[in-house]
Amino acid sequence: MKSDFRKIKMTVICLIFSCAAISQEKKSEAGGPPSLSELIGFWKKIDIPSEDKLNQVNPWPQKYQWFAFYENGKVYSMMINEDENYTSKQLAEIFSILPSEKTPNYELKGQFLTIDNKEIKDYQELWGVNLFAKDINDFLKKGRLIMSLDDGSGNVIYYRLLERVQ
């Protein structure tokens, strides 16, 4: 079991750093940073094997999570304790009731995505992002987006794997 966890962790870390080592504008065969048009849309968090051991912290403990990245630079999120199979249309309706002026902003610059929240003083998240261009294994698949949260000192403390919602 420990061996499997180490393999998973090393696979994720190697992929993130190998993609990050490439120019921010270029993609490797395995993937790379998403373009803004690839990021825009609705996403659902999916499980990473041994996720509880991989992540040093879990700032968002509810298991089921959905996200929306809009062209206007707004990012919406929703977290609940029970799974649902929301469509992008349903998520658009859900997120449309949330006030835009209280919604966090995001900015995508190459390999990095920053999220701020004007409602919380000095709040900022720095994420490394990679969009997979091909299947790597059973969970790192083409079209999935992996996000790695930086603790502010250059250390990855949390991973989130997302799958596009149609």
mmCIF file of C-alpha atoms in Angstrom:
data_model
loop_
_atom_site.group_PDB
_atom_site.id
_atom_site.type_symbol
_atom_site.label_atom_id
_atom_site.label_comp_id
_atom_site.label_asym_id
_atom_site.label_seq_id
_atom_site.Cartn_x
_atom_site.Cartn_y
_atom_site.Cartn_z
ATOM 1 C CA MET A 1 0.000 0.000 0.000
ATOM 2 C CA LYS A 2 2.804 2.432 0.918
ATOM 3 C CA SER A 3 4.556 1.515 -2.320
ATOM 4 C CA ASP A 4 1.408 2.308 -4.346
ATOM 5 C CA PHE A 5 1.040 5.658 -2.586
ATOM 6 C CA ARG A 6 4.663 6.563 -3.281
ATOM 7 C CA LYS A 7 4.240 5.621 -6.952
ATOM 8 C CA ILE A 8 1.127 7.774 -7.259
ATOM 9 C CA LYS A 9 2.735 10.704 -5.473
ATOM 10 C CA MET A 10 5.883 10.501 -7.580
ATOM 11 C CA THR A 11 3.849 10.230 -10.802
ATOM 12 C CA VAL A 12 1.843 13.344 -9.956
ATOM 13 C CA ILE A 13 4.884 15.320 -8.813
ATOM 14 C CA CYS A 14 7.001 14.296 -11.816
ATOM 15 C CA LEU A 15 4.249 15.229 -14.257
ATOM 16 C CA ILE A 16 3.690 18.608 -12.675
ATOM 17 C CA PHE A 17 7.378 19.470 -12.591
ATOM 18 C CA SER A 18 8.122 18.094 -16.057
ATOM 19 C CA CYS A 19 5.304 20.177 -17.518
ATOM 20 C CA ALA A 20 6.404 23.211 -15.488
ATOM 21 C CA ALA A 21 9.981 22.860 -16.720
ATOM 22 C CA ILE A 22 8.815 23.366 -20.267
ATOM 23 C CA SER A 23 8.212 26.909 -21.423
ATOM 24 C CA GLN A 24 4.979 28.328 -20.089
ATOM 25 C CA GLU A 25 3.700 28.712 -23.632
ATOM 26 C CA LYS A 26 4.609 25.214 -24.855
ATOM 27 C CA LYS A 27 3.058 21.888 -23.996
ATOM 28 C CA SER A 28 4.719 18.519 -23.670
ATOM 29 C CA GLU A 29 3.352 15.330 -25.157
ATOM 30 C CA ALA A 30 1.673 14.627 -21.788
ATOM 31 C CA GLY A 31 0.131 18.077 -21.474
ATOM 32 C CA GLY A 32 0.871 21.447 -19.996
ATOM 33 C CA PRO A 33 -0.771 24.660 -18.940
ATOM 34 C CA PRO A 34 -4.304 25.117 -20.227
ATOM 35 C CA SER A 35 -5.128 28.038 -22.462
ATOM 36 C CA LEU A 36 -7.820 30.359 -21.182
ATOM 37 C CA SER A 37 -10.338 28.822 -23.593
ATOM 38 C CA GLU A 38 -9.480 25.346 -22.278
ATOM 39 C CA LEU A 39 -9.944 26.477 -18.673
ATOM 40 C CA ILE A 40 -13.253 28.302 -19.182
ATOM 41 C CA GLY A 41 -16.184 26.101 -18.220
ATOM 42 C CA PHE A 42 -17.442 23.778 -15.531
ATOM 43 C CA TRP A 43 -15.378 21.198 -13.667
ATOM 44 C CA LYS A 44 -15.965 18.503 -11.068
ATOM 45 C CA LYS A 45 -13.356 17.351 -8.564
ATOM 46 C CA ILE A 46 -12.579 13.660 -8.849
ATOM 47 C CA ASP A 47 -10.677 11.443 -6.451
ATOM 48 C CA ILE A 48 -6.946 10.902 -6.650
ATOM 49 C CA PRO A 49 -5.907 7.515 -5.215
ATOM 50 C CA SER A 50 -4.528 7.952 -1.674
ATOM 51 C CA GLU A 51 -5.523 11.617 -1.816
ATOM 52 C CA ASP A 52 -5.714 11.862 1.974
ATOM 53 C CA LYS A 53 -2.044 10.868 2.204
ATOM 54 C CA LEU A 54 -0.927 12.935 -0.793
ATOM 55 C CA ASN A 55 -2.392 16.197 0.525
ATOM 56 C CA GLN A 56 -0.637 17.767 3.498
ATOM 57 C CA VAL A 57 -3.737 19.796 4.318
ATOM 58 C CA ASN A 58 -7.352 19.726 3.233
ATOM 59 C CA PRO A 59 -8.693 23.267 3.242
ATOM 60 C CA TRP A 60 -11.885 22.118 1.484
ATOM 61 C CA PRO A 61 -13.029 18.996 3.352
ATOM 62 C CA GLN A 62 -16.325 18.385 1.589
ATOM 63 C CA LYS A 63 -15.769 15.500 -0.793
ATOM 64 C CA TYR A 64 -17.866 16.623 -3.762
ATOM 65 C CA GLN A 65 -16.814 19.859 -5.409
ATOM 66 C CA TRP A 66 -17.683 21.742 -8.602
ATOM 67 C CA PHE A 67 -16.032 24.784 -10.146
ATOM 68 C CA ALA A 68 -16.804 27.277 -12.883
ATOM 69 C CA PHE A 69 -14.249 29.480 -14.599
ATOM 70 C CA TYR A 70 -15.840 32.320 -16.553
ATOM 71 C CA GLU A 71 -14.410 34.576 -19.268
ATOM 72 C CA ASN A 72 -14.940 37.613 -17.011
ATOM 73 C CA GLY A 73 -12.274 36.324 -14.585
ATOM 74 C CA LYS A 74 -14.696 35.029 -11.972
ATOM 75 C CA VAL A 75 -14.355 31.577 -10.404
ATOM 76 C CA TYR A 76 -17.269 29.955 -8.614
ATOM 77 C CA SER A 77 -17.195 26.860 -6.450
ATOM 78 C CA MET A 78 -19.659 24.643 -4.658
ATOM 79 C CA MET A 79 -18.996 21.833 -2.210
ATOM 80 C CA ILE A 80 -21.410 19.301 -0.719
ATOM 81 C CA ASN A 81 -21.312 15.976 1.120
ATOM 82 C CA GLU A 82 -23.283 13.901 -1.393
ATOM 83 C CA ASP A 83 -22.443 13.255 -5.027
ATOM 84 C CA GLU A 84 -24.602 14.643 -7.829
ATOM 85 C CA ASN A 85 -24.307 14.376 -11.592
ATOM 86 C CA TYR A 86 -24.802 18.020 -12.444
ATOM 87 C CA THR A 87 -24.738 19.130 -16.063
ATOM 88 C CA SER A 88 -23.057 22.364 -17.122
ATOM 89 C CA LYS A 89 -26.529 23.875 -17.603
ATOM 90 C CA GLN A 90 -27.510 23.012 -14.010
ATOM 91 C CA LEU A 91 -24.221 24.375 -12.662
ATOM 92 C CA ALA A 92 -24.687 27.597 -14.649
ATOM 93 C CA GLU A 93 -28.099 28.020 -13.013
ATOM 94 C CA ILE A 94 -26.720 27.302 -9.532
ATOM 95 C CA PHE A 95 -23.766 29.676 -9.901
ATOM 96 C CA SER A 96 -25.929 32.411 -11.466
ATOM 97 C CA ILE A 97 -27.663 33.061 -8.145
ATOM 98 C CA LEU A 98 -24.379 33.901 -6.410
ATOM 99 C CA PRO A 99 -23.468 37.600 -6.297
ATOM 100 C CA SER A 100 -20.709 38.423 -8.776
ATOM 101 C CA GLU A 101 -19.281 41.214 -6.607
ATOM 102 C CA LYS A 102 -18.598 38.723 -3.778
ATOM 103 C CA THR A 103 -17.193 36.031 -6.066
ATOM 104 C CA PRO A 104 -13.429 35.383 -6.202
ATOM 105 C CA ASN A 105 -11.414 36.402 -9.250
ATOM 106 C CA TYR A 106 -8.827 34.292 -11.042
ATOM 107 C CA GLU A 107 -5.971 35.062 -13.382
ATOM 108 C CA LEU A 108 -4.255 32.470 -15.575
ATOM 109 C CA LYS A 109 -0.630 33.193 -16.471
ATOM 110 C CA GLY A 110 1.001 30.235 -18.174
ATOM 111 C CA GLN A 111 1.462 27.424 -15.672
ATOM 112 C CA PHE A 112 -0.013 29.414 -12.769
ATOM 113 C CA LEU A 113 -3.498 30.367 -11.697
ATOM 114 C CA THR A 114 -4.063 32.886 -8.925
ATOM 115 C CA ILE A 115 -7.340 33.271 -7.087
ATOM 116 C CA ASP A 116 -8.149 36.223 -4.880
ATOM 117 C CA ASN A 117 -11.167 37.061 -2.819
ATOM 118 C CA LYS A 118 -11.881 40.745 -2.232
ATOM 119 C CA GLU A 119 -14.118 39.746 0.689
ATOM 120 C CA ILE A 120 -11.102 38.423 2.641
ATOM 121 C CA LYS A 121 -8.219 40.810 3.315
ATOM 122 C CA ASP A 122 -4.915 39.682 1.736
ATOM 123 C CA TYR A 123 -6.449 36.427 0.510
ATOM 124 C CA GLN A 124 -4.720 34.772 -2.438
ATOM 125 C CA GLU A 125 -4.286 31.217 -3.678
ATOM 126 C CA LEU A 126 -1.474 30.262 -6.062
ATOM 127 C CA TRP A 127 -2.084 27.110 -8.080
ATOM 128 C CA GLY A 128 0.080 25.264 -10.573
ATOM 129 C CA VAL A 129 -2.163 23.936 -13.353
ATOM 130 C CA ASN A 130 -1.708 21.215 -15.956
ATOM 131 C CA LEU A 131 -4.171 19.926 -18.512
ATOM 132 C CA PHE A 132 -3.422 16.365 -19.608
ATOM 133 C CA ALA A 133 -3.121 15.838 -23.372
ATOM 134 C CA LYS A 134 -3.125 12.042 -23.118
ATOM 135 C CA ASP A 135 -3.937 9.279 -20.666
ATOM 136 C CA ILE A 136 -1.080 8.702 -18.233
ATOM 137 C CA ASN A 137 -2.754 6.111 -15.992
ATOM 138 C CA ASP A 138 -6.182 5.204 -14.606
ATOM 139 C CA PHE A 139 -6.816 8.634 -13.085
ATOM 140 C CA LEU A 140 -4.554 11.072 -14.956
ATOM 141 C CA LYS A 141 -6.474 11.100 -18.227
ATOM 142 C CA LYS A 142 -6.655 13.275 -21.298
ATOM 143 C CA GLY A 143 -8.717 16.402 -20.670
ATOM 144 C CA ARG A 144 -8.389 16.323 -16.882
ATOM 145 C CA LEU A 145 -6.941 19.301 -15.072
ATOM 146 C CA ILE A 146 -4.665 18.922 -12.080
ATOM 147 C CA MET A 147 -4.207 21.850 -9.743
ATOM 148 C CA SER A 148 -1.498 22.036 -7.081
ATOM 149 C CA LEU A 149 -1.816 24.606 -4.287
ATOM 150 C CA ASP A 150 1.294 26.439 -3.120
ATOM 151 C CA ASP A 151 1.631 27.278 0.581
ATOM 152 C CA GLY A 152 3.176 30.667 -0.214
ATOM 153 C CA SER A 153 6.716 29.364 0.213
ATOM 154 C CA GLY A 154 6.959 27.245 -2.917
ATOM 155 C CA ASN A 155 5.721 23.995 -1.352
ATOM 156 C CA VAL A 156 2.780 22.050 -2.771
ATOM 157 C CA ILE A 157 0.360 21.268 0.040
ATOM 158 C CA TYR A 158 -2.806 20.247 -1.791
ATOM 159 C CA TYR A 159 -3.695 18.600 -5.105
ATOM 160 C CA ARG A 160 -7.051 18.799 -6.856
ATOM 161 C CA LEU A 161 -7.926 16.758 -9.963
ATOM 162 C CA LEU A 162 -10.801 18.051 -12.082
ATOM 163 C CA GLU A 163 -12.846 16.609 -14.913
ATOM 164 C CA ARG A 164 -14.818 18.791 -17.306
ATOM 165 C CA VAL A 165 -18.595 18.777 -16.874
ATOM 166 C CA GLN A 166 -20.520 18.708 -20.144
#
